[in-house]
Amino acid sequence: MRKDFLWGGATAANQYEGGYREGGRGLSINDVERGACYGKTRQIDDSVLDGVYYPSHTAVDFYHRYKEDIALFKEMGFRCFRLSISWSRIFPNGDETEPNEEGLAFYDRVFDELRKNNIEPVVTLSHYETPLYLVQKYGSWRNRKLVGFFLHYCETVFERYKDKVKYWMTFNEINATLASPRPWHQAGIVYSDSEDRWQTAFQASHHMLVASAAAVAAGHRINPEFQIGCMLLYPQTYAATCAPEDQIARHDKMRFTYYYGDVQVRGRYTNTCRDLWKKYNACPAMEPGDEEILKNGTVDYIGFSYYFSSIEGKGLEQVEGNIFAGGRNPLLESTQWGWQIDPLGLRLTLNELYDRYQIPLFIVENGMGAVDQIASDGKIHDDYRIDYLRRHIQAMKDAVEIDGVDLMGYTPWGCIDLISASTGEMKKRYGFIYVDKDDTGAGTLNRMKKDSFFWYQKVIATNGEDLA
Ligand code: BGP
């Protein structure tokens, strides 16, 4: 692997930060999403209700414990750390002209602490964190006005942190907007019965794509050294059989991802995009100048998440996954949450993305959610996690060293235990660092190193050579 390979870990404010009403922060869409103790599907309330547990409110309290956590990341040898800025900490409602100084000062402290420890921040501008007020007053990303609000937010943080942050990403898993069963997460949208779901999804996506491109151009103007990426969820899929129809079904599914990749990397809607409009009888309204904005705001790299693969065909048993579910592959094993484990699928993903787009890639999420038990010796022996990561890192190395893919870095998801996005659970853990908290919110929030902590430390120290 290259000498400057960005080994690290990934988090997001809505699942990690907490401090939801501190420092002048406003409410964000995840602050009204209930936790796992209320059932499997996360319920969305109109406002914060008394006596209800909302996981994002405290999350795992990075807000107060950032120094302790960054010291642990340093001990593991992190060269980078992915986090997101909570938009409503900077603009509490989202439509203000002036930012909230206390919110800006918080991230100053975090970025300074990272720099002091030689850890490069990798910052997502919007990771499921639209301010709630923008949803209630403007209808969220349905409304064109959000483009201006988002751009103002981005310009504010780009200016403020231009000497502290180099790596940015605009929207986390932007492709979840079109096909997600939980559009609230991504775009703060709940479809009404009277609206055309597809038209709304394409329109909201257009606003997000224009906002992303305008932000990329602004960032490059503010600091030409900035590296600004998109972030795609890669739902690796195989045809269920060798029937050509199954291969076409696979191709159709992947187009939901390329829809966004094409616009963000190539700077225009391609035939892939137009075909989807035709298929769903919908087309986003554009303003004069939009095409120019898309053309001038192409990204420097592709960040993506990869967890599992599935299959596509007729009459298949469906399995779980984070956003895009798929068919069960009889040849693969699954995690306790039913996500199919497929390291080779990561190698294929890296090749497919690089072949199609020919710009650097960055694996900004990968990992396995599992229940961890504290053993009688007081430690957590998470060999299942080590095994999953070892096999994925090997596949990643093969893609780079044998296939020639240009890869910038690797940040496993939830490097410290945090709240699950899809279920709001705490017992579904991804971390190298254990956090004492349960699904009802009880626990000391104390941190503890798992076996995987020491394993990953060695992986980084040998630049990926020693995976044993
Ligand atoms: C991705 C999200 C992350 C993260 C991850 C794991 O889709 O970008 O925020 O949560 O999936 O999913 P979960 O937390 O549901 O296990």
XYZ file of C-alpha atoms and ligand atoms in Angstrom:
484
model
C 0.000 0.000 0.000
C 1.207 3.545 -0.657
C 3.170 5.188 2.169
C 0.607 7.964 2.703
C -2.367 5.551 2.747
C -5.064 7.009 5.011
C -5.738 4.314 7.611
C -8.338 5.412 10.139
C -11.929 5.016 11.239
C -15.335 6.549 10.536
C -18.200 8.071 12.544
C -21.049 10.555 12.051
C -22.330 13.257 14.392
C -25.925 11.980 14.520
C -24.750 8.591 15.839
C -21.687 9.621 17.812
C -21.649 13.210 18.990
C -24.576 13.812 21.359
C -24.742 17.192 23.169
C -27.926 17.718 21.165
C -29.046 20.897 22.952
C -25.654 22.200 24.023
C -23.711 25.121 22.623
C -26.739 26.620 20.894
C -27.349 23.607 18.639
C -30.741 23.318 16.906
C -32.699 20.119 16.323
C -31.787 17.824 13.497
C -33.931 15.171 11.779
C -32.416 12.324 13.809
C -33.282 14.020 17.107
C -36.918 12.929 16.699
C -36.134 9.326 15.662
C -36.826 6.850 18.425
C -34.436 4.162 19.559
C -34.441 0.406 19.331
C -36.241 -0.085 22.650
C -39.482 1.002 20.910
C -39.376 -1.754 18.296
C -37.407 -2.642 15.202
C -38.618 0.153 12.937
C -37.536 3.588 14.038
C -40.527 5.816 14.641
C -40.360 9.498 13.727
C -42.078 12.030 16.011
C -43.050 15.598 15.053
C -41.121 17.017 17.977
C -39.080 15.811 20.949
C -41.560 14.171 23.344
C -41.120 13.975 27.105
C -40.193 10.584 28.499
C -39.134 9.142 25.146
C -35.574 7.922 24.552
C -33.958 9.374 21.418
C -30.517 7.809 20.828
C -28.947 10.819 19.089
C -29.416 13.113 22.089
C -26.451 11.738 23.959
C -25.272 9.194 21.379
C -21.911 8.162 22.872
C -20.988 11.678 23.932
C -18.087 12.595 21.660
C -19.156 16.162 22.435
C -17.609 15.904 25.899
C -15.151 13.062 25.383
C -13.420 14.044 22.143
C -10.003 14.356 23.777
C -10.165 10.887 25.309
C -11.396 9.367 22.030
C -8.805 11.106 19.888
C -6.089 9.868 22.279
C -7.352 6.310 21.712
C -7.392 6.813 17.918
C -3.825 8.099 18.161
C -2.831 5.034 20.172
C -4.255 2.823 17.415
C -2.114 4.753 14.940
C -4.904 6.447 12.972
C -3.630 8.632 10.164
C -7.116 10.018 9.539
C -10.464 10.178 11.259
C -13.813 10.552 9.503
C -16.470 12.574 11.312
C -19.340 14.764 10.214
C -20.313 18.288 11.136
C -23.792 18.598 12.574
C -25.370 21.250 10.309
C -27.783 22.373 13.060
C -24.852 23.035 15.395
C -23.619 25.670 12.928
C -27.021 26.940 11.724
C -29.563 25.867 14.369
C -32.569 26.330 12.074
C -30.671 26.080 8.822
C -31.871 29.309 7.214
C -30.021 31.904 9.340
C -27.548 34.344 7.834
C -25.151 34.305 10.781
C -23.652 31.053 12.096
C -23.644 29.912 15.720
C -20.167 30.777 16.990
C -20.269 28.218 19.805
C -20.899 25.443 17.285
C -18.017 26.586 15.086
C -15.736 26.793 18.128
C -16.542 23.187 19.070
C -15.237 21.845 15.755
C -12.214 24.154 16.025
C -11.337 22.358 19.240
C -11.873 18.944 17.648
C -9.821 19.693 14.518
C -7.036 21.259 16.626
C -6.930 18.166 18.814
C -6.738 15.932 15.728
C -3.959 18.046 14.187
C -2.054 18.000 17.476
C -2.142 14.195 17.232
C -1.188 14.155 13.545
C -4.568 12.789 12.528
C -6.027 14.134 9.286
C -9.750 14.988 9.612
C -12.019 13.646 6.851
C -15.258 15.591 7.122
C -18.727 14.742 5.823
C -20.850 17.865 5.440
C -24.198 16.105 5.661
C -24.509 12.673 7.218
C -28.261 12.223 7.802
C -28.270 15.579 9.605
C -30.610 18.073 7.912
C -31.881 20.650 10.438
C -35.426 19.713 11.483
C -36.676 23.274 10.960
C -35.833 23.074 7.242
C -38.005 19.978 6.994
C -40.943 21.504 8.850
C -40.857 24.951 7.272
C -39.634 24.219 3.739
C -40.445 20.547 3.086
C -36.755 19.610 3.165
C -34.932 18.796 -0.098
C -38.160 18.973 -2.091
C -37.588 22.707 -1.883
C -35.018 24.468 -4.065
C -34.277 26.898 -1.238
C -32.258 24.188 0.511
C -29.589 24.504 -2.172
C -28.835 28.046 -0.990
C -28.991 27.152 2.698
C -26.641 24.193 2.223
C -24.201 26.227 0.149
C -24.116 28.973 2.775
C -23.412 26.367 5.466
C -20.626 24.796 3.380
C -19.002 28.127 2.545
C -19.077 29.046 6.238
C -17.282 25.894 7.371
C -14.887 25.884 4.391
C -13.794 29.436 5.276
C -13.536 28.692 8.963
C -11.588 25.438 8.692
C -9.679 26.052 5.473
C -6.332 25.562 7.208
C -7.461 22.684 9.423
C -9.335 20.327 7.098
C -8.271 19.165 3.644
C -10.548 16.143 2.950
C -14.308 16.676 2.628
C -17.366 14.809 1.375
C -20.712 16.405 0.587
C -23.683 14.030 1.211
C -23.284 10.667 2.906
C -24.708 7.837 0.750
C -26.449 10.325 -1.513
C -27.813 7.438 -3.607
C -29.994 6.377 -0.678
C -32.300 9.255 -1.651
C -33.883 7.554 -4.669
C -34.371 4.022 -3.533
C -34.328 4.123 0.235
C -37.094 2.581 2.290
C -36.171 5.261 4.857
C -35.989 8.537 2.917
C -36.234 10.417 6.218
C -32.688 9.474 7.102
C -31.136 10.753 3.962
C -33.237 13.679 2.865
C -35.676 14.403 5.677
C -38.590 13.294 3.534
C -41.708 11.309 4.347
C -43.775 10.894 1.187
C -47.406 11.929 1.419
C -50.096 9.745 -0.146
C -50.935 12.426 -2.670
C -47.445 12.978 -4.069
C -45.695 11.123 -6.849
C -42.938 9.396 -4.909
C -40.573 9.147 -7.864
C -41.022 12.728 -8.996
C -40.259 13.943 -5.464
C -37.248 11.673 -5.136
C -35.767 12.825 -8.466
C -36.473 16.468 -7.633
C -34.927 16.246 -4.152
C -31.951 14.417 -5.666
C -31.510 17.162 -8.260
C -31.441 19.797 -5.527
C -28.876 17.763 -3.586
C -26.732 17.207 -6.677
C -26.776 20.916 -7.536
C -26.031 21.792 -3.886
C -23.164 19.292 -3.823
C -21.647 20.609 -7.071
C -21.980 24.238 -5.975
C -20.282 23.331 -2.677
C -17.416 21.541 -4.471
C -16.796 24.599 -6.665
C -16.955 26.929 -3.642
C -14.539 24.728 -1.699
C -12.037 24.715 -4.535
C -12.284 28.502 -4.758
C -11.722 28.910 -1.000
C -8.781 26.519 -0.881
C -7.516 24.941 -4.120
C -5.783 22.287 -2.019
C -9.113 20.872 -0.803
C -9.931 17.314 -1.830
C -13.716 17.066 -1.989
C -15.446 13.780 -2.658
C -18.902 12.370 -3.112
C -20.069 9.454 -0.960
C -21.939 6.508 -2.450
C -23.418 3.441 -0.839
C -22.245 0.573 -3.060
C -24.888 -2.167 -3.059
C -22.798 -4.903 -4.697
C -25.166 -7.309 -6.444
C -24.833 -10.496 -8.485
C -27.239 -12.008 -10.989
C -29.051 -14.870 -9.232
C -28.520 -17.242 -12.174
C -26.825 -17.207 -15.567
C -30.127 -16.185 -17.148
C -29.436 -12.949 -19.062
C -32.633 -11.514 -17.545
C -31.067 -11.792 -14.087
C -27.996 -9.933 -15.289
C -30.261 -7.180 -16.640
C -32.042 -7.060 -13.268
C -28.642 -6.624 -11.596
C -27.755 -3.874 -14.075
C -31.058 -2.106 -13.383
C -30.406 -2.095 -9.669
C -26.871 -0.712 -9.991
C -28.151 2.193 -12.105
C -29.617 3.750 -8.945
C -26.048 4.185 -7.729
C -24.511 5.235 -11.049
C -27.247 7.868 -11.359
C -25.430 9.873 -8.692
C -21.872 8.797 -9.498
C -22.315 9.890 -13.114
C -23.511 13.372 -12.190
C -20.978 13.924 -9.416
C -17.965 12.573 -11.303
C -18.830 13.356 -14.932
C -20.735 16.551 -14.213
C -23.874 15.764 -16.216
C -26.938 13.585 -16.380
C -26.008 10.616 -18.588
C -28.105 8.098 -20.538
C -28.226 6.019 -17.332
C -29.967 8.917 -15.584
C -32.344 9.690 -18.441
C -33.350 6.040 -18.705
C -34.359 6.056 -15.046
C -36.492 9.169 -15.546
C -38.254 7.435 -18.437
C -38.746 4.217 -16.517
C -40.375 5.989 -13.574
C -42.164 8.597 -15.669
C -40.600 11.473 -13.781
C -38.173 14.272 -14.535
C -36.662 16.898 -12.209
C -37.375 20.557 -12.965
C -34.132 22.428 -13.572
C -33.260 26.092 -13.415
C -31.180 27.884 -16.025
C -27.533 27.506 -15.060
C -27.958 24.157 -13.291
C -26.120 22.244 -16.016
C -23.225 24.661 -15.697
C -23.139 24.193 -11.908
C -23.059 20.400 -12.270
C -20.285 20.643 -14.852
C -18.131 22.916 -12.695
C -18.522 20.984 -9.453
C -17.165 17.526 -10.182
C -15.585 15.687 -7.272
C -11.914 14.875 -6.660
C -12.498 11.362 -5.352
C -15.241 8.824 -4.670
C -15.838 7.896 -1.048
C -18.026 4.848 -0.664
C -19.443 2.411 1.866
C -19.332 -1.331 1.395
C -20.734 -3.875 3.855
C -22.281 -6.825 2.016
C -23.571 -8.152 -1.299
C -26.844 -9.686 -2.420
C -28.327 -11.226 -5.555
C -30.984 -10.149 -8.038
C -33.466 -12.292 -9.947
C -36.997 -13.623 -9.744
C -38.765 -14.927 -6.623
C -35.806 -14.667 -4.238
C -35.848 -14.764 -0.476
C -34.969 -11.227 0.648
C -32.236 -10.512 3.210
C -31.383 -7.518 5.373
C -28.934 -4.732 4.597
C -28.466 -1.087 5.533
C -30.546 0.547 2.801
C -30.870 -1.597 -0.302
C -32.093 -5.056 0.574
C -31.527 -7.880 -1.916
C -31.820 -11.593 -2.499
C -30.227 -14.298 -0.360
C -27.003 -15.773 -1.719
C -26.818 -19.437 -0.611
C -23.015 -19.359 -0.869
C -22.430 -16.628 1.685
C -22.585 -16.455 5.459
C -24.336 -13.590 7.211
C -23.779 -11.383 10.241
C -26.139 -11.576 13.224
C -28.161 -8.858 11.496
C -28.446 -10.851 8.287
C -25.972 -8.836 6.184
C -24.160 -11.237 3.822
C -20.392 -11.289 4.280
C -18.499 -10.991 0.997
C -14.869 -9.769 0.989
C -14.387 -10.529 -2.725
C -17.365 -8.289 -3.395
C -15.226 -5.421 -2.104
C -12.474 -6.211 -4.611
C -15.058 -6.285 -7.378
C -16.579 -3.013 -6.146
C -13.218 -1.263 -6.215
C -12.627 -2.481 -9.754
C -16.090 -1.547 -11.003
C -15.943 1.969 -9.583
C -12.405 2.579 -10.809
C -13.081 1.173 -14.282
C -16.148 3.364 -14.666
C -14.842 6.627 -13.208
C -11.017 6.570 -13.206
C -10.608 8.878 -10.205
C -9.176 7.975 -6.765
C -11.371 5.952 -4.422
C -11.667 6.047 -0.648
C -13.359 3.248 1.363
C -14.990 5.407 4.031
C -17.211 2.690 5.560
C -16.860 -1.054 5.958
C -17.432 -3.316 8.917
C -19.558 -5.817 10.730
C -22.223 -5.135 13.345
C -22.099 -7.736 16.123
C -23.055 -8.299 19.750
C -19.975 -8.124 21.973
C -19.716 -9.939 25.314
C -17.368 -9.002 28.104
C -15.564 -12.273 28.951
C -14.725 -13.535 32.434
C -11.243 -11.972 32.130
C -12.940 -8.585 31.703
C -11.939 -8.315 28.028
C -13.745 -8.424 24.681
C -12.409 -11.129 22.379
C -13.951 -10.042 19.072
C -12.191 -12.470 16.686
C -15.308 -12.445 14.425
C -14.716 -8.730 13.797
C -10.996 -9.268 13.202
C -11.806 -12.075 10.768
C -14.283 -9.909 8.811
C -11.880 -6.955 8.601
C -8.844 -9.097 7.801
C -10.563 -10.652 4.799
C -11.860 -7.307 3.551
C -8.471 -5.624 3.919
C -6.860 -8.502 2.008
C -9.413 -8.045 -0.798
C -8.737 -4.304 -0.786
C -4.984 -4.905 -1.030
C -5.493 -7.276 -3.948
C -7.539 -4.624 -5.753
C -4.726 -2.119 -5.259
C -1.616 -4.256 -5.617
C -2.794 -6.718 -8.271
C -5.591 -4.908 -10.125
C -4.064 -1.408 -9.997
C -6.963 0.481 -8.402
C -6.060 3.954 -7.080
C -7.157 3.906 -3.434
C -6.545 6.746 -0.954
C -7.574 5.207 2.328
C -9.685 2.944 4.493
C -11.844 4.008 7.432
C -13.871 1.139 8.960
C -17.302 2.218 10.150
C -18.015 2.869 13.820
C -14.369 2.565 14.869
C -15.768 3.258 18.317
C -19.182 1.768 19.236
C -22.023 4.118 18.344
C -25.753 4.181 17.568
C -26.940 2.094 14.616
C -28.453 4.214 11.853
C -30.991 1.676 10.651
C -32.257 0.376 13.990
C -31.131 2.896 16.633
C -29.569 0.015 18.554
C -26.484 0.152 20.704
C -26.062 -3.599 20.955
C -25.122 -3.733 17.290
C -21.478 -2.805 17.639
C -18.787 -2.102 15.047
C -16.006 -0.626 17.160
C -12.428 -1.368 18.097
C -13.392 0.530 21.247
C -16.285 -0.640 23.406
C -18.657 1.954 24.871
C -20.702 1.055 27.942
C -24.272 1.913 26.932
C -27.340 -0.206 26.150
C -30.436 0.062 23.961
C -32.392 1.989 26.582
C -29.610 4.556 26.916
C -28.324 3.240 30.260
C -24.567 2.884 30.918
C -21.492 4.762 32.086
C -20.280 5.621 28.556
C -16.849 4.386 29.654
C -14.511 3.299 26.862
C -12.638 -0.040 26.719
C -10.241 -1.509 24.137
C -11.356 -4.719 22.398
C -8.920 -7.319 20.997
C -9.517 -5.811 17.556
C -8.018 -2.531 18.847
C -4.586 -4.154 19.161
C -4.977 -6.055 15.915
C -5.816 -2.900 13.910
C -2.951 -1.061 15.622
C -0.573 -3.662 14.159
C -2.216 -3.504 10.728
C -1.647 0.252 10.564
C 1.872 0.074 12.003
C 2.878 -2.347 9.215
C 0.950 -0.381 6.542
C -1.310 -3.390 6.003
C 1.488 -6.001 5.718
C 0.708 -7.877 8.945
C -2.924 -9.005 8.954
C -2.347 -12.093 11.108
C -24.391 3.285 6.531
C -24.435 4.643 7.181
C -23.817 4.739 8.520
C -23.856 3.473 9.349
C -23.734 2.199 8.557
C -24.067 0.936 9.312
O -25.469 3.145 5.679
O -23.783 5.601 6.374
O -24.321 5.881 9.157
O -24.835 3.496 10.279
O -24.498 2.195 7.383
O -25.446 0.763 9.396
P -26.194 0.445 10.749
O -25.786 1.533 11.690
O -27.627 0.493 10.427
O -25.717 -0.884 11.166
